[in-house]
Short mmCIF file of C-alpha atoms and ligand atoms in Angstrom, two decimals:
data_model
loop_
_atom_site.label_atom_id
_atom_site.label_comp_id
_atom_site.label_asym_id
_atom_site.label_seq_id
_atom_site.Cartn_x
_atom_site.Cartn_y
_atom_site.Cartn_z
CA MET A 375 43.72 -63.29 -48.08
CA PRO A 376 44.96 -60.87 -50.86
CA LEU A 377 42.71 -60.55 -53.84
CA TYR A 378 40.37 -63.12 -54.68
CA LYS A 379 39.35 -62.21 -58.27
CA THR A 380 39.77 -60.32 -61.05
CA ILE A 381 37.55 -59.89 -64.02
CA LYS A 382 38.31 -57.40 -66.85
CA ILE A 383 35.13 -56.62 -68.69
CA ASP A 384 37.00 -54.31 -71.15
CA PRO A 385 39.72 -51.43 -70.51
CA ASP A 386 37.75 -48.60 -68.68
CA THR A 387 35.50 -51.80 -66.43
CA LYS A 388 37.08 -53.98 -64.71
CA VAL A 389 35.00 -56.56 -61.24
CA LEU A 390 37.46 -56.79 -58.04
CA VAL A 391 36.50 -59.79 -55.61
CA TRP A 392 38.38 -59.70 -51.69
CA LYS A 393 37.77 -63.10 -49.56
CA ILE A 394 37.98 -61.49 -46.20
CA THR A 395 40.58 -63.38 -44.03
CA GLU A 396 41.95 -61.00 -42.26
CA SER A 397 40.94 -60.02 -38.55
CA LEU A 398 40.21 -56.91 -37.99
CA ASP A 399 43.23 -55.26 -37.02
CA GLU A 400 44.89 -56.11 -40.14
CA LEU A 401 42.96 -54.36 -42.18
CA PHE A 402 42.66 -50.85 -39.78
CA ARG A 403 46.28 -51.17 -40.44
CA ASP A 404 48.36 -48.35 -43.29
CA LYS A 405 45.00 -47.35 -44.01
CA PRO A 406 44.24 -43.98 -44.96
CA LEU A 407 40.62 -43.04 -43.63
CA LYS A 408 38.47 -40.02 -43.57
CA ASP A 409 37.50 -38.91 -39.89
CA SER A 410 33.74 -39.26 -41.64
CA SER A 411 34.12 -43.44 -42.67
CA ARG A 412 36.54 -43.94 -39.68
CA VAL A 413 33.32 -42.23 -37.36
CA ARG A 414 31.25 -44.52 -39.82
CA VAL A 415 33.28 -47.77 -39.21
CA ASN A 416 33.48 -47.62 -35.31
CA GLY A 417 29.86 -47.08 -35.04
CA MET A 418 29.17 -50.22 -36.71
CA LYS A 419 27.63 -52.50 -35.10
CA SER A 420 29.37 -55.95 -36.05
CA GLU A 421 32.82 -57.69 -37.01
CA GLN A 422 31.69 -58.64 -39.98
CA HIS A 423 29.97 -55.72 -41.85
CA GLN A 424 33.14 -53.17 -40.41
CA ARG A 425 34.99 -55.69 -42.21
CA GLY A 426 33.50 -55.65 -45.27
CA PHE A 427 33.95 -52.33 -45.37
CA LEU A 428 37.68 -51.93 -44.92
CA SER A 429 38.49 -54.59 -46.93
CA VAL A 430 36.55 -52.50 -50.02
CA ARG A 431 39.63 -49.95 -49.07
CA ASN A 432 41.71 -52.95 -49.32
CA LEU A 433 40.03 -52.96 -52.55
CA PHE A 434 40.54 -49.15 -54.12
CA ALA A 435 43.59 -49.89 -53.18
CA GLU A 436 44.53 -52.54 -56.69
CA LEU A 437 43.08 -50.12 -58.19
CA GLY A 438 45.71 -46.74 -56.76
CA TYR A 439 42.87 -45.65 -54.77
CA THR A 440 42.16 -44.65 -51.13
CA ASP A 441 39.63 -43.62 -49.13
CA LEU A 442 40.09 -40.60 -49.33
CA ASP A 443 38.64 -40.83 -53.25
CA LEU A 444 35.58 -41.91 -51.96
CA TYR A 445 31.98 -40.25 -51.63
CA TYR A 446 29.01 -40.85 -50.35
CA ASP A 447 25.33 -39.13 -51.82
CA ALA A 448 22.89 -37.95 -50.32
CA PHE A 449 21.23 -41.79 -51.15
CA GLY A 450 24.45 -43.70 -49.95
CA LYS A 451 25.50 -44.30 -53.22
CA PRO A 452 28.83 -44.02 -53.66
CA HIS A 453 31.23 -41.96 -56.77
CA LEU A 454 34.97 -41.59 -57.41
CA SER A 455 36.56 -38.17 -56.83
CA ASP A 456 37.59 -39.11 -60.22
CA GLY A 457 34.44 -38.99 -62.37
CA LYS A 458 34.92 -42.95 -62.99
CA ASN A 459 31.29 -44.92 -62.18
CA ILE A 460 32.30 -47.65 -58.38
CA SER A 461 29.13 -49.68 -57.23
CA ILE A 462 30.43 -52.13 -54.11
CA THR A 463 29.16 -55.22 -51.80
CA HIS A 464 30.33 -57.05 -49.71
CA SER A 465 28.35 -60.45 -47.64
CA TYR A 466 29.88 -61.61 -44.87
CA GLU A 467 33.64 -63.04 -46.27
CA PHE A 468 33.63 -61.62 -49.64
CA SER A 469 33.46 -57.86 -50.86
CA ALA A 470 33.59 -56.63 -54.41
CA ILE A 471 33.55 -53.71 -56.33
CA ILE A 472 33.52 -52.45 -59.75
CA VAL A 473 34.62 -49.18 -61.53
CA GLY A 474 33.90 -48.29 -64.96
CA LYS A 475 34.12 -45.57 -67.01
CA ASN A 476 29.83 -46.02 -67.46
CA ASN A 477 27.01 -46.49 -65.00
CA VAL A 478 27.84 -49.64 -63.43
CA GLY A 479 26.08 -51.75 -60.52
CA ILE A 480 27.48 -54.79 -58.17
CA ASP A 481 25.72 -57.58 -55.30
CA MET A 482 26.92 -60.09 -54.39
CA GLU A 483 24.26 -62.89 -52.14
CA LEU A 484 24.61 -65.71 -50.14
CA ARG A 485 22.01 -68.69 -51.96
CA ARG A 486 20.22 -69.88 -49.83
CA GLU A 487 16.60 -71.70 -49.73
CA LYS A 488 14.94 -68.86 -47.67
CA ILE A 489 15.63 -66.65 -50.55
CA SER A 490 11.95 -68.42 -51.82
CA LYS A 491 10.09 -67.56 -48.73
CA ILE A 492 10.12 -63.78 -50.48
CA ALA A 493 10.31 -64.24 -54.23
CA ASP A 494 6.98 -63.07 -54.68
CA LYS A 495 8.18 -59.70 -53.01
CA PHE A 496 10.86 -59.13 -55.64
CA ILE A 497 9.41 -61.39 -58.60
CA ASP A 498 6.97 -60.99 -60.77
CA PRO A 499 6.53 -61.00 -64.46
CA GLU A 500 10.43 -63.61 -64.19
CA PHE A 501 7.28 -66.01 -62.08
CA ALA A 502 6.05 -66.94 -66.33
CA PHE A 503 10.09 -68.84 -66.54
CA LEU A 504 11.05 -69.71 -63.48
CA ASP A 505 10.00 -73.12 -62.48
CA LYS A 506 10.00 -73.57 -58.41
CA SER A 507 10.72 -77.59 -59.11
CA GLU A 508 13.03 -76.66 -61.48
CA PRO A 509 16.99 -77.87 -59.44
CA ASP A 510 18.86 -74.71 -60.35
CA TYR A 511 15.25 -72.50 -58.79
CA ILE A 512 16.68 -71.30 -56.25
CA ARG A 513 20.21 -70.32 -58.00
CA LYS A 514 18.31 -68.46 -60.68
CA LEU A 515 16.44 -66.07 -57.76
CA THR A 516 19.84 -65.63 -56.40
CA VAL A 517 21.09 -64.24 -59.78
CA ILE A 518 17.30 -62.56 -59.92
CA TRP A 519 17.63 -60.87 -56.73
CA GLY A 520 21.19 -59.68 -57.50
CA ALA A 521 20.47 -58.77 -60.51
CA LYS A 522 17.85 -56.32 -58.82
CA GLU A 523 20.00 -54.56 -56.16
CA ALA A 524 23.33 -54.00 -58.54
CA LYS A 525 19.74 -52.07 -61.20
CA TYR A 526 18.53 -50.50 -57.50
CA LYS A 527 22.22 -49.17 -57.16
CA MET A 528 22.86 -47.64 -60.92
CA CYS A 529 19.16 -45.85 -60.84
CA ASN A 530 19.81 -44.00 -57.10
CA SER A 531 16.10 -43.69 -56.99
CA ARG A 532 14.65 -44.91 -53.36
CA SER A 533 11.30 -44.94 -55.12
CA LEU A 534 12.05 -47.65 -57.61
CA SER A 535 10.28 -51.52 -56.60
CA PHE A 536 11.95 -54.81 -57.80
CA LYS A 537 8.79 -56.17 -58.76
CA ASP A 538 6.73 -53.75 -60.13
CA ASN A 539 9.49 -51.31 -61.95
CA MET A 540 12.26 -53.95 -62.35
CA THR A 541 12.21 -56.63 -65.13
CA VAL A 542 15.33 -59.36 -65.20
CA HIS A 543 14.57 -61.34 -69.23
CA PRO A 544 14.72 -65.92 -69.77
CA PHE A 545 18.32 -66.03 -68.72
CA VAL A 546 20.09 -69.23 -68.66
CA MET A 547 22.42 -70.18 -66.04
CA ASP A 548 24.94 -71.78 -68.67
CA ASP A 549 25.03 -68.06 -70.15
CA LYS A 550 26.52 -66.60 -66.58
CA LYS A 551 24.87 -63.33 -68.80
CA GLY A 552 20.89 -61.85 -68.85
CA THR A 553 19.58 -58.55 -69.76
CA ALA A 554 16.61 -56.47 -67.13
CA THR A 555 14.59 -53.56 -67.81
CA VAL A 556 13.71 -50.90 -64.90
CA THR A 557 10.86 -48.76 -66.55
CA LYS A 558 8.59 -46.57 -64.07
CA ASP A 559 6.19 -43.78 -65.66
CA ASN A 560 8.68 -41.79 -68.30
CA PHE A 561 11.65 -44.00 -67.97
CA ARG A 562 12.84 -46.82 -68.91
CA LYS A 563 16.90 -47.99 -69.17
CA ASP A 564 17.74 -51.45 -70.03
CA PHE A 565 20.77 -53.12 -68.54
CA GLU A 566 22.78 -55.79 -69.68
CA PHE A 567 23.80 -58.39 -65.97
CA TYR A 568 26.96 -60.76 -65.59
CA PHE A 569 26.68 -63.62 -62.78
CA ASP A 570 29.43 -65.99 -61.53
CA GLU A 571 29.13 -68.45 -58.83
CA ILE A 572 31.21 -67.75 -56.11
CA GLU A 573 31.72 -70.64 -53.63
CA ASP A 574 27.94 -70.24 -51.80
CA PHE A 575 27.79 -66.96 -52.86
CA THR A 576 26.25 -65.29 -56.29
CA LEU A 577 27.66 -62.03 -57.97
CA VAL A 578 25.90 -60.29 -60.15
CA TYR A 579 27.60 -57.34 -61.53
CA ALA A 580 25.34 -54.88 -64.24
CA LEU A 581 26.15 -52.27 -67.28
CA GLU A 582 23.78 -50.04 -68.80
CA GLN A 583 23.43 -51.45 -72.03
CA ASN A 584 24.24 -50.10 -75.41
CA ALA A 585 26.53 -46.87 -73.30
CA CYS A 586 29.65 -46.15 -74.85
CA ARG A 587 32.30 -47.83 -73.86
C1 COA B 312 21.52 -49.64 -50.45
C2 COA B 312 20.76 -51.00 -51.25
C3 COA B 312 21.08 -51.46 -51.81
C4 COA B 312 22.39 -51.59 -49.93
O1 COA B 312 22.40 -53.78 -50.59
P1 COA B 312 22.02 -54.72 -50.02
O2 COA B 312 22.46 -55.98 -50.51
O3 COA B 312 21.57 -53.99 -48.41
O4 COA B 312 24.11 -54.51 -49.76
P2 COA B 312 25.41 -54.37 -50.46
O5 COA B 312 26.93 -54.94 -49.49
O6 COA B 312 24.83 -55.49 -51.97
O7 COA B 312 25.89 -52.87 -50.68
C5 COA B 312 25.88 -51.99 -50.45
C6 COA B 312 26.70 -51.04 -50.87
O8 COA B 312 25.46 -49.79 -51.39
C7 COA B 312 26.18 -48.61 -51.65
N1 COA B 312 25.10 -48.45 -51.56
C8 COA B 312 23.69 -47.62 -50.49
N2 COA B 312 22.93 -47.31 -50.59
C9 COA B 312 23.47 -47.17 -52.40
C10 COA B 312 22.47 -46.43 -53.32
N3 COA B 312 21.42 -45.92 -53.23
N4 COA B 312 22.86 -46.47 -54.16
C11 COA B 312 24.15 -47.29 -54.88
N5 COA B 312 25.15 -47.82 -53.90
C12 COA B 312 24.11 -47.94 -52.73
C13 COA B 312 27.48 -48.17 -50.70
O9 COA B 312 28.58 -48.32 -50.77
C14 COA B 312 27.19 -50.21 -49.79
O10 COA B 312 28.84 -50.69 -48.61
P3 COA B 312 28.91 -48.91 -47.93
O11 COA B 312 28.51 -48.01 -47.50
O12 COA B 312 30.14 -50.23 -47.13
O13 COA B 312 29.54 -48.40 -49.27
C15 COA B 312 20.19 -52.14 -49.75
O14 COA B 312 20.66 -51.98 -48.58
C16 COA B 312 18.97 -51.73 -50.14
O15 COA B 312 18.58 -50.08 -50.41
N6 COA B 312 18.17 -51.86 -51.71
C17 COA B 312 16.79 -51.94 -52.18
C18 COA B 312 15.63 -52.38 -50.81
C19 COA B 312 14.29 -52.70 -52.12
O16 COA B 312 13.44 -52.31 -52.66
N7 COA B 312 13.92 -53.53 -51.47
C20 COA B 312 13.72 -54.45 -52.25
C21 COA B 312 13.55 -55.75 -51.61
S1 COA B 312 11.54 -56.90 -52.31
#
């Protein structure tokens, strides 16, 4: 399938979603790949991971980029050579990127009941506004998880705890947006996040609050 969805946040910031229906051969075809990317994709254990990685390159092409424009830092965070910010996610048959002038983060997750079993591993203050008996409990947990993954990708530090350093403030599902804060020692950053439920998946993307856009 071609591009599934484009969300234009402002003139400098876009979210693009791909629904992966192509075969591995189709995804490899006519695609410039750096040697390091070719080695990486050939070393991936699952075809699903390979298709996710390659489909992200189809999203790059939509914005005029190729794999040659992307590099990864020592943490695994992707960067664009023109200085714009990028964040990447892939989950089963979907992949998505967000590209912007300022710091951005994105995550896509399949909504699953089993997220409730690990809720106490990534949630603490948020339990104050969550109600396990609510019908949208799983939907909310998935949004919170996605918002924290997106923030993690923006903060580029492996030492942040989802539970202790990240807080998602109360939000309403129908608003499709919320705010969140990351704190650690003297560091504090506020974020706004937006979410969209696409088929059985929850897409969350985050921007730094008050960033000059
Ligand atoms: C790295 C991590 C953020 C990736 O998230 P994920 O949900 O597994 O996978 P996604 O498909 O959403 O994202 C993968 C993309 O994240 C990007 N990424 C990897 N490391 C990154 C980092 N340190 N910073 C920013 N982005 C990163 C990459 O672009 C990667 O895709 P690519 O390698 O194909 O280009 C995740 O594995 C992780 O480490 N999370 C934090 C761990 C944690 O504290 N969990 C709490 C459990 S309670």
